[in-house]
């Protein structure tokens, strides 16, 4: 066992994401899918991870609101273990996770938690720290959405999610409304259903980033917002289609499912429209989150 410097206490914010667009390009031999997606971080919606010094080279995890998450299958634990195996830096720690991001909602909460731990470990690993590309490789071994959360802003992802390119898209000027129904969509099921819908499973040619989603796009530009998994998930959960329709009828410029759902997001130019949509959804028992994009 190596002697390691004691760690200091840290409180970290682990943000959610949405997929502005998500194209599924084809099934790979390893069962994963080649994607082209634009991730956008939602810094106002985040889980909190508190790290405190622990004993020896052990991790002890608490999740007061959801003890089911206190498990070695949690990406926080997996990230700590994988980082230790890759680098030899595995400090003992107590981790307390406070969840705000709904689970299984297409908002990347678990992936974000894992990436947040990877980042913290890498920042504290001194000479054992990994270069960014090696950290990305470690991250994709934990989950396809994990590498994105090692970036500092919006990013286009290809491959299964590990080929990342920072994007200068800005949603500044929009109000973002997330409708988060109490519904869990099984991601492997959604991708499998997509496979079954395809006539051919050959990899299609990669898309280019929709040109009108650029940093300089004003709220008046037409947004390209789409999700290839949406029609599959909507056919199984028609209530999600109704939520999207409600957002559009309420004046959203665009609305779409995030990831494999079940979260539906709407982008509004007019905050009052977003507020009236939010009030309607809440009255119908749907959890919402609203933020002015900066
Ligand atoms: O990597 P992660 O565990 O987040 O992926 C969950 C599931 O989603 C995978 O087991 C796979 O079925 C599906 N998936 C996929 N292609 C991707 C990402 C996820 O098929 N690019």
Coordinates of C-alpha atoms and ligand atoms in Angstrom, one line a residue:
X1 CA 0.0 0.0 0.0
X2 CA 1.4 3.4 -0.9
X3 CA 1.4 6.3 1.6
X4 CA -0.9 9.1 0.3
X5 CA -1.3 12.7 1.4
X6 CA -4.5 13.2 3.3
X7 CA -7.2 14.8 1.2
X8 CA -9.0 18.0 2.1
X9 CA -12.8 18.4 2.2
X10 CA -14.5 19.5 -1.0
X11 CA -18.0 20.2 -2.0
X12 CA -18.6 19.7 -5.8
X13 CA -21.5 20.5 -8.0
X14 CA -22.3 17.7 -10.5
X15 CA -24.5 19.3 -13.3
X16 CA -27.2 17.8 -15.6
X17 CA -27.1 17.9 -19.4
X18 CA -29.6 17.9 -22.2
X19 CA -29.0 16.7 -25.8
X20 CA -29.9 19.5 -28.1
X21 CA -29.9 17.0 -30.9
X22 CA -29.2 13.3 -30.9
X23 CA -28.7 11.3 -34.1
X24 CA -28.3 7.6 -34.0
X25 CA -26.0 6.6 -36.9
X26 CA -25.8 2.9 -36.6
X27 CA -25.2 -0.2 -34.5
X28 CA -21.6 -1.2 -33.8
X29 CA -20.2 -4.6 -33.4
X30 CA -19.8 -4.1 -29.7
X31 CA -23.6 -3.5 -29.3
X32 CA -23.2 0.2 -28.7
X33 CA -24.4 2.8 -31.2
X34 CA -22.5 5.4 -33.2
X35 CA -24.0 8.7 -32.3
X36 CA -23.8 12.4 -33.3
X37 CA -25.1 14.5 -30.5
X38 CA -24.8 18.0 -29.1
X39 CA -24.6 18.0 -25.3
X40 CA -25.4 21.2 -23.3
X41 CA -24.7 21.4 -19.6
X42 CA -27.4 22.6 -17.2
X43 CA -25.4 24.1 -14.4
X44 CA -28.5 25.3 -12.5
X45 CA -29.6 21.7 -12.0
X46 CA -27.0 19.7 -10.1
X47 CA -26.3 17.0 -7.6
X48 CA -24.0 17.8 -4.7
X49 CA -21.0 15.6 -3.9
X50 CA -19.2 16.2 -0.6
X51 CA -15.8 14.5 -0.3
X52 CA -14.3 14.1 3.2
X53 CA -11.1 12.4 4.2
X54 CA -11.6 8.6 4.8
X55 CA -9.6 5.7 6.0
X56 CA -6.8 3.9 4.2
X57 CA -7.7 3.2 0.6
X58 CA -11.4 2.7 1.1
X59 CA -14.4 4.6 -0.1
X60 CA -17.5 4.9 2.0
X61 CA -20.6 6.4 0.3
X62 CA -23.8 7.9 1.7
X63 CA -26.8 9.0 -0.2
X64 CA -29.3 10.2 2.4
X65 CA -32.3 10.6 0.1
X66 CA -31.7 7.4 -1.8
X67 CA -29.8 4.7 0.1
X68 CA -30.2 2.3 -3.0
X69 CA -27.4 4.4 -4.6
X70 CA -24.9 3.5 -1.9
X71 CA -23.6 0.6 -3.9
X72 CA -20.5 -0.5 -5.7
X73 CA -22.5 -0.3 -9.0
X74 CA -22.7 3.5 -8.5
X75 CA -20.6 5.4 -11.0
X76 CA -19.0 7.4 -8.2
X77 CA -17.6 4.2 -6.7
X78 CA -16.7 2.8 -10.1
X79 CA -14.9 6.0 -11.1
X80 CA -12.9 6.0 -7.9
X81 CA -11.9 2.4 -8.4
X82 CA -11.1 2.7 -12.1
X83 CA -9.0 5.8 -11.4
X84 CA -7.1 4.0 -8.6
X85 CA -6.4 1.0 -10.8
X86 CA -5.2 3.2 -13.7
X87 CA -3.0 5.6 -11.7
X88 CA -2.3 4.1 -8.3
X89 CA -4.0 7.2 -6.7
X90 CA -6.8 5.9 -4.6
X91 CA -7.3 8.1 -1.5
X92 CA -9.6 6.9 1.3
X93 CA -12.7 9.1 1.3
X94 CA -16.2 9.5 2.6
X95 CA -18.5 10.7 -0.2
X96 CA -22.0 12.1 0.5
X97 CA -24.2 12.4 -2.6
X98 CA -27.3 14.6 -2.5
X99 CA -29.5 14.0 -5.6
X100 CA -31.4 16.7 -7.3
X101 CA -31.2 15.4 -10.9
X102 CA -34.0 12.8 -11.5
X103 CA -32.6 9.4 -12.2
X104 CA -33.2 7.6 -15.5
X105 CA -34.5 10.8 -17.0
X106 CA -32.0 11.4 -19.8
X107 CA -30.2 14.2 -17.9
X108 CA -27.0 12.3 -17.3
X109 CA -27.0 12.5 -13.5
X110 CA -25.2 9.3 -12.8
X111 CA -22.6 9.9 -15.6
X112 CA -22.1 13.4 -14.3
X113 CA -21.4 12.1 -10.7
X114 CA -18.8 9.7 -12.1
X115 CA -17.1 12.3 -14.1
X116 CA -17.1 14.8 -11.2
X117 CA -15.2 12.2 -9.1
X118 CA -12.8 11.5 -12.0
X119 CA -12.1 15.2 -12.4
X120 CA -11.5 15.7 -8.7
X121 CA -9.2 12.7 -8.4
X122 CA -7.2 13.9 -11.4
X123 CA -6.9 17.4 -10.0
X124 CA -5.6 16.0 -6.7
X125 CA -3.4 13.2 -8.1
X126 CA -0.3 15.3 -8.5
X127 CA 2.3 13.5 -10.6
X128 CA -0.1 10.6 -11.0
X129 CA -2.6 12.7 -12.9
X130 CA -3.7 11.5 -16.4
X131 CA -3.5 13.6 -19.6
X132 CA -6.9 14.6 -20.8
X133 CA -7.2 12.0 -23.6
X134 CA -6.4 9.2 -21.2
X135 CA -9.0 10.5 -18.7
X136 CA -11.5 10.5 -21.5
X137 CA -10.7 6.9 -22.3
X138 CA -11.1 5.9 -18.7
X139 CA -14.4 7.8 -18.6
X140 CA -15.9 6.1 -21.6
X141 CA -15.2 2.8 -20.0
X142 CA -17.6 3.9 -17.3
X143 CA -20.4 5.0 -19.6
X144 CA -21.0 6.7 -22.9
X145 CA -22.1 10.0 -21.4
X146 CA -19.3 10.3 -18.9
X147 CA -16.6 11.9 -21.1
X148 CA -18.8 14.9 -21.9
X149 CA -18.9 15.9 -18.2
X150 CA -15.1 16.2 -18.3
X151 CA -15.6 19.1 -20.7
X152 CA -16.2 22.7 -19.6
X153 CA -19.1 23.6 -21.7
X154 CA -21.3 22.5 -24.6
X155 CA -19.8 19.8 -26.9
X156 CA -20.6 17.8 -29.9
X157 CA -20.0 14.1 -29.3
X158 CA -19.4 11.4 -31.8
X159 CA -18.4 7.7 -31.6
X160 CA -20.4 6.4 -28.6
X161 CA -19.9 9.7 -26.9
X162 CA -16.1 9.8 -26.5
X163 CA -15.1 11.8 -29.6
X164 CA -15.7 15.3 -28.2
X165 CA -15.4 18.7 -29.8
X166 CA -16.1 21.9 -27.8
X167 CA -19.0 23.8 -29.3
X168 CA -19.5 27.5 -29.3
X169 CA -23.3 27.2 -29.3
X170 CA -25.0 29.4 -26.8
X171 CA -28.6 29.3 -25.6
X172 CA -28.2 32.7 -24.1
X173 CA -31.5 34.6 -24.2
X174 CA -33.6 31.5 -23.9
X175 CA -35.6 30.3 -21.0
X176 CA -35.1 26.5 -20.7
X177 CA -37.9 24.5 -19.2
X178 CA -37.4 20.8 -18.3
X179 CA -40.5 18.6 -17.8
X180 CA -39.4 15.6 -15.8
X181 CA -42.2 13.1 -15.6
X182 CA -41.9 10.4 -12.9
X183 CA -41.1 7.8 -15.6
X184 CA -38.0 5.7 -16.2
X185 CA -37.1 4.9 -19.8
X186 CA -34.7 1.9 -20.1
X187 CA -31.9 3.1 -22.3
X188 CA -30.8 -0.3 -23.7
X189 CA -34.5 -0.9 -24.6
X190 CA -34.7 2.4 -26.5
X191 CA -31.6 1.6 -28.6
X192 CA -32.7 -2.0 -29.3
X193 CA -36.1 -0.7 -30.5
X194 CA -34.2 1.7 -32.7
X195 CA -32.3 -1.2 -34.2
X196 CA -35.4 -3.1 -34.9
X197 CA -36.8 -0.1 -36.8
X198 CA -33.9 0.1 -39.1
X199 CA -34.0 -1.5 -42.6
X200 CA -30.2 -1.4 -42.6
X201 CA -27.8 -1.4 -39.6
X202 CA -24.9 0.0 -41.6
X203 CA -23.3 3.1 -40.2
X204 CA -24.7 6.1 -41.9
X205 CA -22.5 9.0 -42.8
X206 CA -21.8 11.3 -39.9
X207 CA -23.8 14.5 -39.8
X208 CA -22.3 18.0 -39.7
X209 CA -23.3 20.3 -36.9
X210 CA -26.5 22.2 -37.8
X211 CA -25.0 25.4 -39.0
X212 CA -27.6 27.6 -37.3
X213 CA -26.7 26.5 -33.8
X214 CA -23.7 28.7 -33.3
X215 CA -22.5 31.1 -30.6
X216 CA -23.8 34.0 -32.5
X217 CA -27.3 32.7 -33.2
X218 CA -29.8 35.1 -31.7
X219 CA -32.9 33.8 -30.1
X220 CA -34.6 34.6 -33.4
X221 CA -32.6 32.0 -35.3
X222 CA -34.3 28.7 -36.2
X223 CA -33.0 26.1 -33.8
X224 CA -32.3 22.6 -35.1
X225 CA -33.5 20.4 -32.2
X226 CA -34.2 16.7 -32.8
X227 CA -33.8 13.3 -31.3
X228 CA -33.8 10.0 -33.2
X229 CA -35.0 8.0 -30.2
X230 CA -38.0 10.2 -29.6
X231 CA -40.6 8.5 -31.8
X232 CA -39.6 5.1 -30.4
X233 CA -40.0 6.3 -26.8
X234 CA -43.1 8.3 -27.6
X235 CA -44.8 5.2 -29.1
X236 CA -44.3 3.4 -25.7
X237 CA -45.1 6.5 -23.6
X238 CA -47.6 8.7 -25.4
X239 CA -47.8 11.0 -22.4
X240 CA -44.4 12.3 -23.4
X241 CA -45.6 13.3 -26.8
X242 CA -48.4 15.2 -25.1
X243 CA -45.8 17.1 -22.9
X244 CA -43.9 18.0 -26.0
X245 CA -47.1 19.2 -27.7
X246 CA -48.0 21.3 -24.7
X247 CA -44.6 23.0 -24.7
X248 CA -44.9 23.8 -28.4
X249 CA -48.5 25.0 -28.0
X250 CA -47.3 27.2 -25.1
X251 CA -44.9 29.0 -27.4
X252 CA -41.7 27.1 -27.1
X253 CA -39.5 27.7 -30.1
X254 CA -38.3 24.1 -29.9
X255 CA -39.0 21.1 -27.7
X256 CA -37.4 17.7 -27.6
X257 CA -36.7 14.7 -25.5
X258 CA -33.3 14.6 -23.9
X259 CA -31.2 11.4 -24.3
X260 CA -33.5 8.3 -24.2
X261 CA -36.0 10.3 -22.1
X262 CA -38.1 10.7 -20.2
X263 CA -37.2 14.4 -19.8
X264 CA -38.7 16.8 -22.4
X265 CA -37.1 20.2 -22.7
X266 CA -38.6 23.3 -24.2
X267 CA -36.7 26.5 -25.3
X268 CA -38.7 29.7 -24.9
X269 CA -38.0 33.2 -26.1
X270 CA -40.6 34.6 -23.8
X271 CA -40.3 33.7 -20.1
X272 CA -44.0 34.3 -19.4
X273 CA -44.8 31.5 -21.9
X274 CA -42.4 29.2 -20.2
X275 CA -44.0 30.0 -16.8
X276 CA -47.5 29.3 -18.1
X277 CA -46.4 26.0 -19.5
X278 CA -44.6 25.2 -16.2
X279 CA -47.8 26.0 -14.2
X280 CA -49.9 23.7 -16.4
X281 CA -47.4 20.8 -16.2
X282 CA -47.0 21.2 -12.4
X283 CA -50.8 21.1 -12.1
X284 CA -50.7 17.8 -13.8
X285 CA -48.1 16.4 -11.4
X286 CA -45.0 16.8 -13.6
X287 CA -41.8 17.9 -11.9
X288 CA -40.3 20.9 -13.7
X289 CA -37.1 22.9 -13.7
X290 CA -36.8 26.3 -15.3
X291 CA -33.7 28.5 -15.9
X292 CA -32.7 31.5 -17.9
X293 CA -29.8 30.4 -20.1
X294 CA -26.7 32.5 -19.8
Ligands
LIG1 O1 -22.7 3.6 -21.6 P1 -24.0 3.6 -20.8 O2 -24.0 2.6 -19.7 O3 -24.5 4.9 -20.3 O4 -25.1 3.1 -21.8 C1 -26.3 2.5 -21.4 C2 -26.8 1.7 -22.6 O5 -27.2 2.5 -23.6 C3 -25.8 0.7 -23.2 O6 -25.8 -0.5 -22.5 C4 -26.4 0.6 -24.6 O7 -27.4 -0.3 -24.6 C5 -27.0 1.9 -24.9 N1 -26.1 2.8 -25.6 C6 -25.8 2.5 -27.0 N2 -24.9 3.4 -27.7 C7 -24.4 4.5 -27.1 C8 -24.8 4.8 -25.8 C9 -25.6 4.0 -25.0 O8 -26.2 1.5 -27.5 N3 -23.7 5.3 -27.8

